[in-house]
Short mmCIF file of C-alpha atoms and ligand atoms in Angstrom, two decimals:
data_model
loop_
_atom_site.label_atom_id
_atom_site.label_comp_id
_atom_site.label_asym_id
_atom_site.label_seq_id
_atom_site.Cartn_x
_atom_site.Cartn_y
_atom_site.Cartn_z
CA MET A 11 15.57 4.10 2.34
CA ARG A 12 15.87 7.33 4.08
CA ARG A 13 19.00 8.00 5.45
CA SER A 14 19.73 9.20 8.80
CA PHE A 15 20.38 12.65 9.45
CA ALA A 16 19.68 15.11 12.46
CA THR A 17 17.80 18.11 11.80
CA THR A 18 17.95 21.51 13.67
CA THR A 19 14.84 23.13 14.68
CA GLY A 20 14.63 26.35 16.02
CA GLU A 21 17.58 28.66 15.79
CA PRO A 22 19.73 27.37 13.32
CA SER A 23 23.07 26.35 14.22
CA CYS A 24 25.75 24.34 12.59
CA ALA A 25 27.99 26.79 14.24
CA PRO A 26 31.49 25.45 14.44
CA THR A 27 31.14 24.22 18.36
CA GLU A 28 27.83 22.65 16.94
CA LEU A 29 29.53 20.86 14.35
CA GLY A 30 30.81 18.10 16.25
CA LYS A 31 30.73 14.75 15.55
CA GLN A 32 27.24 13.25 14.70
CA PRO A 33 26.34 10.12 16.60
CA GLY A 34 27.07 7.28 13.76
CA GLY A 35 27.66 9.89 10.98
CA GLY A 36 25.03 11.14 8.74
CA PHE A 37 24.32 14.71 8.04
CA GLN A 38 23.19 17.70 10.38
CA LEU A 39 20.40 19.38 8.00
CA LEU A 40 19.21 23.05 8.46
CA ASP A 41 16.30 23.53 6.32
CA LEU A 42 16.38 27.08 6.24
CA PRO A 43 13.45 29.17 4.93
CA SER A 44 14.65 30.57 1.99
CA SER A 45 17.89 30.62 -0.31
CA GLU A 46 18.81 33.74 1.02
CA ALA A 47 18.51 32.94 4.55
CA VAL A 48 20.91 29.59 3.63
CA ALA A 49 23.13 32.44 1.73
CA ARG A 50 23.44 34.58 5.08
CA HIS A 51 23.44 31.42 7.40
CA ALA A 52 26.28 29.84 5.23
CA ALA A 53 28.23 33.62 5.36
CA GLU A 54 28.22 33.44 9.18
CA LEU A 55 29.61 30.03 9.29
CA LEU A 56 32.12 30.78 7.04
CA LEU A 57 33.21 33.95 8.68
CA ALA A 58 33.21 32.01 12.23
CA ALA A 59 35.67 29.58 10.52
CA CYS A 60 38.00 32.58 9.55
CA LEU A 61 38.02 33.90 13.35
CA GLU A 62 38.57 30.68 14.96
CA GLN A 63 41.94 29.89 16.66
CA PRO A 64 44.19 28.33 15.65
CA ARG A 65 43.86 29.07 12.34
CA ARG A 66 43.07 26.74 9.44
CA PRO A 67 43.05 26.96 5.73
CA LEU A 68 39.19 27.79 4.46
CA GLY A 69 37.89 25.00 1.64
CA LEU A 70 36.31 27.02 -0.73
CA ALA A 71 33.86 26.03 -3.85
CA THR A 72 32.65 28.10 -6.88
CA GLY A 73 29.44 28.12 -8.93
CA ARG A 74 26.06 29.99 -8.64
CA THR A 75 25.32 28.54 -5.27
CA MET A 76 28.46 30.43 -3.65
CA THR A 77 27.77 33.68 -5.65
CA PRO A 78 25.30 34.75 -2.94
CA ILE A 79 27.25 33.28 -0.18
CA TYR A 80 30.08 35.16 -0.98
CA ALA A 81 28.46 38.31 -1.33
CA ALA A 82 26.75 37.94 2.04
CA LEU A 83 30.42 37.43 3.53
CA VAL A 84 31.49 40.43 2.24
CA ALA A 85 28.53 42.18 3.98
CA LEU A 86 29.26 40.40 7.03
CA VAL A 87 33.03 41.80 7.10
CA GLN A 88 32.55 45.10 6.06
CA GLU A 89 30.11 45.25 9.38
CA ARG A 90 33.00 44.39 11.68
CA PRO A 91 35.37 46.92 13.16
CA ALA A 92 38.15 48.13 10.52
CA LYS A 93 40.97 46.17 13.03
CA GLU A 94 39.01 42.88 12.95
CA GLN A 95 38.72 43.37 9.22
CA GLU A 96 42.55 44.02 8.78
CA THR A 97 43.10 40.88 10.95
CA LEU A 98 41.03 38.97 8.80
CA ARG A 99 42.62 40.15 5.47
CA SER A 100 46.37 39.69 6.77
CA HIS A 101 45.22 35.93 7.79
CA TRP A 102 43.00 34.99 5.27
CA CYS A 103 44.08 31.46 3.54
CA SER A 104 41.58 29.46 1.48
CA PHE A 105 42.09 26.80 -0.78
CA ASN A 106 39.49 25.94 -3.67
CA LEU A 107 38.53 22.62 -4.61
CA ASP A 108 39.33 23.12 -8.45
CA GLU A 109 40.12 24.92 -11.23
CA TYR A 110 39.53 24.53 -15.17
CA VAL A 111 42.70 23.30 -17.59
CA GLY A 112 43.80 25.93 -20.14
CA LEU A 113 42.50 28.93 -18.25
CA GLY A 114 44.81 31.37 -16.31
CA PRO A 115 43.72 33.60 -13.72
CA GLU A 116 43.24 36.52 -15.61
CA GLN A 117 40.92 34.68 -17.89
CA ALA A 118 36.79 35.09 -17.90
CA GLY A 119 35.33 31.51 -16.93
CA SER A 120 38.26 30.71 -14.75
CA PHE A 121 37.19 30.03 -10.73
CA ALA A 122 40.39 32.30 -9.98
CA THR A 123 38.57 35.13 -11.84
CA GLU A 124 35.58 34.16 -9.90
CA MET A 125 36.92 34.30 -6.39
CA ARG A 126 39.05 37.11 -7.39
CA LEU A 127 35.61 39.27 -8.16
CA SER A 128 33.55 37.73 -5.21
CA ILE A 129 36.14 37.56 -2.57
CA GLY A 130 39.53 38.75 -2.85
CA GLN A 131 38.99 42.47 -4.65
CA PRO A 132 35.67 43.09 -2.44
CA LEU A 133 37.96 42.12 0.72
CA ALA A 134 41.25 43.18 -0.37
CA ILE A 135 42.97 40.31 0.18
CA ALA A 136 46.10 39.40 -1.85
CA PRO A 137 45.61 37.14 -4.70
CA HIS A 138 48.49 34.71 -3.21
CA GLN A 139 46.05 33.94 -0.30
CA VAL A 140 43.71 32.47 -2.35
CA HIS A 141 44.66 29.49 -3.41
CA LEU A 142 43.73 27.46 -6.87
CA PRO A 143 45.45 24.95 -8.90
CA ASN A 144 47.39 26.69 -11.96
CA GLY A 145 44.57 25.77 -14.95
CA LEU A 146 47.74 26.87 -17.21
CA ALA A 147 50.43 24.26 -15.56
CA GLU A 148 52.28 22.25 -18.37
CA ASP A 149 51.51 19.02 -16.55
CA PRO A 150 48.02 18.91 -15.03
CA GLU A 151 48.47 15.79 -13.48
CA ALA A 152 51.62 16.97 -11.53
CA GLU A 153 49.78 20.39 -10.79
CA ALA A 154 47.14 18.50 -9.14
CA ILE A 155 49.89 17.02 -6.57
CA ARG A 156 51.56 19.99 -6.07
CA TYR A 157 48.37 21.57 -5.01
CA ARG A 158 47.36 18.72 -3.17
CA ASP A 159 50.82 18.62 -1.41
CA ALA A 160 50.92 22.90 -0.78
CA LEU A 161 47.30 22.15 1.25
CA CYS A 162 48.87 19.47 3.08
CA LYS A 163 51.71 21.77 4.19
CA ALA A 164 49.32 24.47 5.01
CA GLY A 165 47.56 22.34 7.48
CA GLY A 166 44.75 20.99 5.51
CA VAL A 167 41.14 22.13 5.73
CA GLY A 168 39.42 23.37 8.71
CA LEU A 169 35.86 24.12 7.24
CA GLN A 170 35.33 23.23 3.75
CA LEU A 171 32.44 24.66 1.95
CA LEU A 172 30.83 22.38 -0.84
CA GLY A 173 28.18 22.93 -3.50
CA LEU A 174 26.32 19.78 -5.16
CA GLY A 175 26.51 19.31 -8.97
CA LEU A 176 23.39 18.08 -10.75
CA ASN A 177 24.99 14.49 -11.46
CA GLY A 178 26.29 14.41 -7.98
CA HIS A 179 29.61 15.89 -7.93
CA VAL A 180 31.42 17.49 -5.63
CA GLY A 181 34.53 19.67 -6.57
CA PHE A 182 34.98 18.42 -10.21
CA ASN A 183 34.67 14.47 -9.06
CA GLU A 184 32.59 13.03 -11.55
CA PRO A 185 30.74 10.03 -11.09
CA PRO A 186 31.76 6.90 -10.92
CA CYS A 187 34.52 7.96 -8.02
CA ALA A 188 35.54 6.12 -5.37
CA ALA A 189 36.00 7.72 -2.00
CA ASN A 190 39.40 7.10 -2.00
CA THR A 191 40.12 9.13 -5.16
CA THR A 192 42.81 11.75 -4.71
CA ALA A 193 43.65 15.03 -6.46
CA ARG A 194 43.82 15.00 -10.00
CA CYS A 195 43.25 15.92 -13.45
CA VAL A 196 39.85 15.09 -14.90
CA GLN A 197 37.96 14.64 -18.17
CA LEU A 198 34.54 16.77 -17.49
CA SER A 199 31.30 15.26 -18.52
CA ALA A 200 28.82 16.64 -20.96
CA SER A 201 26.20 17.49 -18.40
CA THR A 202 28.66 19.00 -16.04
CA ARG A 203 29.87 21.15 -19.04
CA ARG A 204 26.26 21.98 -20.14
CA ALA A 205 25.51 22.62 -16.36
CA ASN A 206 28.63 25.36 -16.27
CA ALA A 207 27.89 26.84 -19.23
CA SER A 208 26.57 29.56 -18.22
CA ALA A 209 29.96 31.09 -17.05
CA PHE A 210 30.67 30.70 -20.83
CA GLY A 211 28.16 32.69 -22.70
CA GLY A 212 25.57 29.78 -22.47
CA ASP A 213 27.94 27.49 -24.75
CA PRO A 214 28.58 24.26 -23.21
CA ASP A 215 31.43 23.87 -26.40
CA GLY A 216 33.22 26.77 -24.50
CA VAL A 217 33.46 25.09 -21.32
CA PRO A 218 37.08 23.58 -20.71
CA THR A 219 37.02 19.54 -21.54
CA ARG A 220 39.42 19.11 -18.10
CA ALA A 221 39.82 20.30 -15.08
CA ILE A 222 42.16 19.81 -11.97
CA THR A 223 40.33 18.90 -8.40
CA LEU A 224 40.75 17.90 -5.20
CA GLY A 225 39.42 14.48 -4.60
CA LEU A 226 37.21 12.83 -2.28
CA ALA A 227 40.06 11.72 -0.50
CA GLU A 228 40.98 15.37 0.19
CA ILE A 229 37.23 16.43 0.75
CA LEU A 230 36.79 13.97 3.36
CA GLU A 231 39.91 15.21 5.27
CA ALA A 232 38.74 18.30 6.21
CA ASP A 233 37.87 18.82 9.78
CA ARG A 234 33.84 19.91 9.01
CA ILE A 235 32.20 20.01 5.52
CA LEU A 236 29.54 22.51 5.09
CA LEU A 237 27.42 21.40 2.07
CA VAL A 238 25.12 24.03 0.77
CA VAL A 239 22.20 23.18 -1.97
CA THR A 240 19.65 25.48 -2.89
CA GLY A 241 16.72 25.74 -5.95
CA ALA A 242 14.49 23.19 -7.21
CA ALA A 243 17.06 22.26 -9.91
CA LYS A 244 18.94 20.30 -7.18
CA ALA A 245 15.91 18.70 -5.71
CA ALA A 246 16.25 15.27 -7.53
CA VAL A 247 20.02 14.99 -6.56
CA LEU A 248 19.45 15.85 -3.13
CA ARG A 249 16.85 13.24 -2.79
CA ARG A 250 19.42 10.85 -4.28
CA LEU A 251 22.02 11.96 -1.94
CA LEU A 252 19.33 11.74 1.31
CA ASP A 253 18.17 8.41 0.55
CA GLN A 254 20.94 6.43 -1.40
CA PRO A 255 23.77 4.79 0.65
CA PRO A 256 27.32 5.74 -0.14
CA SER A 257 28.44 4.37 -3.70
CA ALA A 258 30.76 5.56 -6.54
CA ASP A 259 27.67 6.72 -9.16
CA LEU A 260 26.92 9.17 -6.71
CA PRO A 261 30.25 10.96 -5.27
CA ALA A 262 28.70 13.02 -2.62
CA SER A 263 27.24 10.22 -0.76
CA TRP A 264 30.60 9.65 0.48
CA LEU A 265 30.08 12.62 2.38
CA HIS A 266 27.90 9.87 4.71
CA GLN A 267 31.27 8.58 6.05
CA HIS A 268 32.45 11.85 7.40
CA PRO A 269 31.40 12.58 11.27
CA SER A 270 30.77 16.37 10.72
CA VAL A 271 28.68 17.28 7.86
CA CYS A 272 26.41 20.34 7.86
CA LEU A 273 23.40 20.57 5.13
CA LEU A 274 21.91 24.00 4.33
CA ALA A 275 19.08 23.49 1.99
CA ASP A 276 16.22 25.87 1.05
CA PRO A 277 12.65 24.42 0.55
CA ALA A 278 13.20 24.43 -2.87
CA ALA A 279 16.15 21.75 -2.87
CA LEU A 280 14.26 19.80 -0.27
CA SER A 281 11.12 19.55 -2.08
CA GLY A 282 12.13 16.32 -4.06
C1 GLP B 30 30.86 22.89 -10.70
C2 GLP B 30 32.17 23.04 -9.30
C3 GLP B 30 31.39 22.71 -8.38
C4 GLP B 30 30.14 22.97 -8.01
C5 GLP B 30 28.80 22.60 -9.26
C6 GLP B 30 27.49 22.95 -8.86
O1 GLP B 30 30.93 21.81 -11.15
N1 GLP B 30 33.42 22.27 -9.54
O2 GLP B 30 31.98 22.90 -7.09
O3 GLP B 30 29.52 22.51 -6.68
O4 GLP B 30 29.59 23.18 -10.02
O5 GLP B 30 27.46 24.63 -8.90
P1 GLP B 30 26.23 25.42 -9.09
O6 GLP B 30 26.41 26.04 -7.64
O7 GLP B 30 26.53 26.74 -10.12
O8 GLP B 30 25.28 24.56 -9.31
#
């Protein structure tokens, strides 16, 4: 059964104003001609969200899908007038989905390092404005709750950027995972550790076994969701996501319950 989603033809949109409620849920799909076009459009949507009033925290993700998006965002920002760049820099407030347990912000492989190198340093944004769970917290479960509360105190996410894991995870919400699962410390599956090994010299045994992640509950509380899926490797899981009804064995499928999901995908990811 093919699930419903509205496709947008012509000038790609998914701009904040167009990210309004989809009639009856479903994704607004933008199938762009290349992964470069996807990265550029995602960056435009992120920048628009940064400049929106009233300001809301940006929900950010990590992984290879995000690398070209952040590079495109940095390029877009650096083209803006100096005054606008300064405003963006001083008002920046983002919350990442997750962080590995046992890795500190200076350690290679940590998501904090990934965010510092891709966004913090290029845009000269102070580390305290780019929020991630503390991977070195004594009590990761307590840290997950602290982090969720800090996000709530900051007003909750306006636009949530998401990638899609090969086993259908979002953040580190591994299957099986219910829609009401909240921020917590999780055990990473062998397939996820294999998929993420590239940041650890290609050795799955070098990937931490646990992580702190926002849950589906927090993700679904975002005002708007921008799901980005590129590359042939994601074609099978994206096909499952577009065809299957929401279920715990495909955590990303709970996104069908959200009223405003924009899916940006390239032809390779849609080739399933
Ligand atoms: C990790 C991250 C997810 C990300 C996934 C896919 O598990 N926690 O947020 O979506 O990897 O990453 P990639 O874009 O490298 O395929």
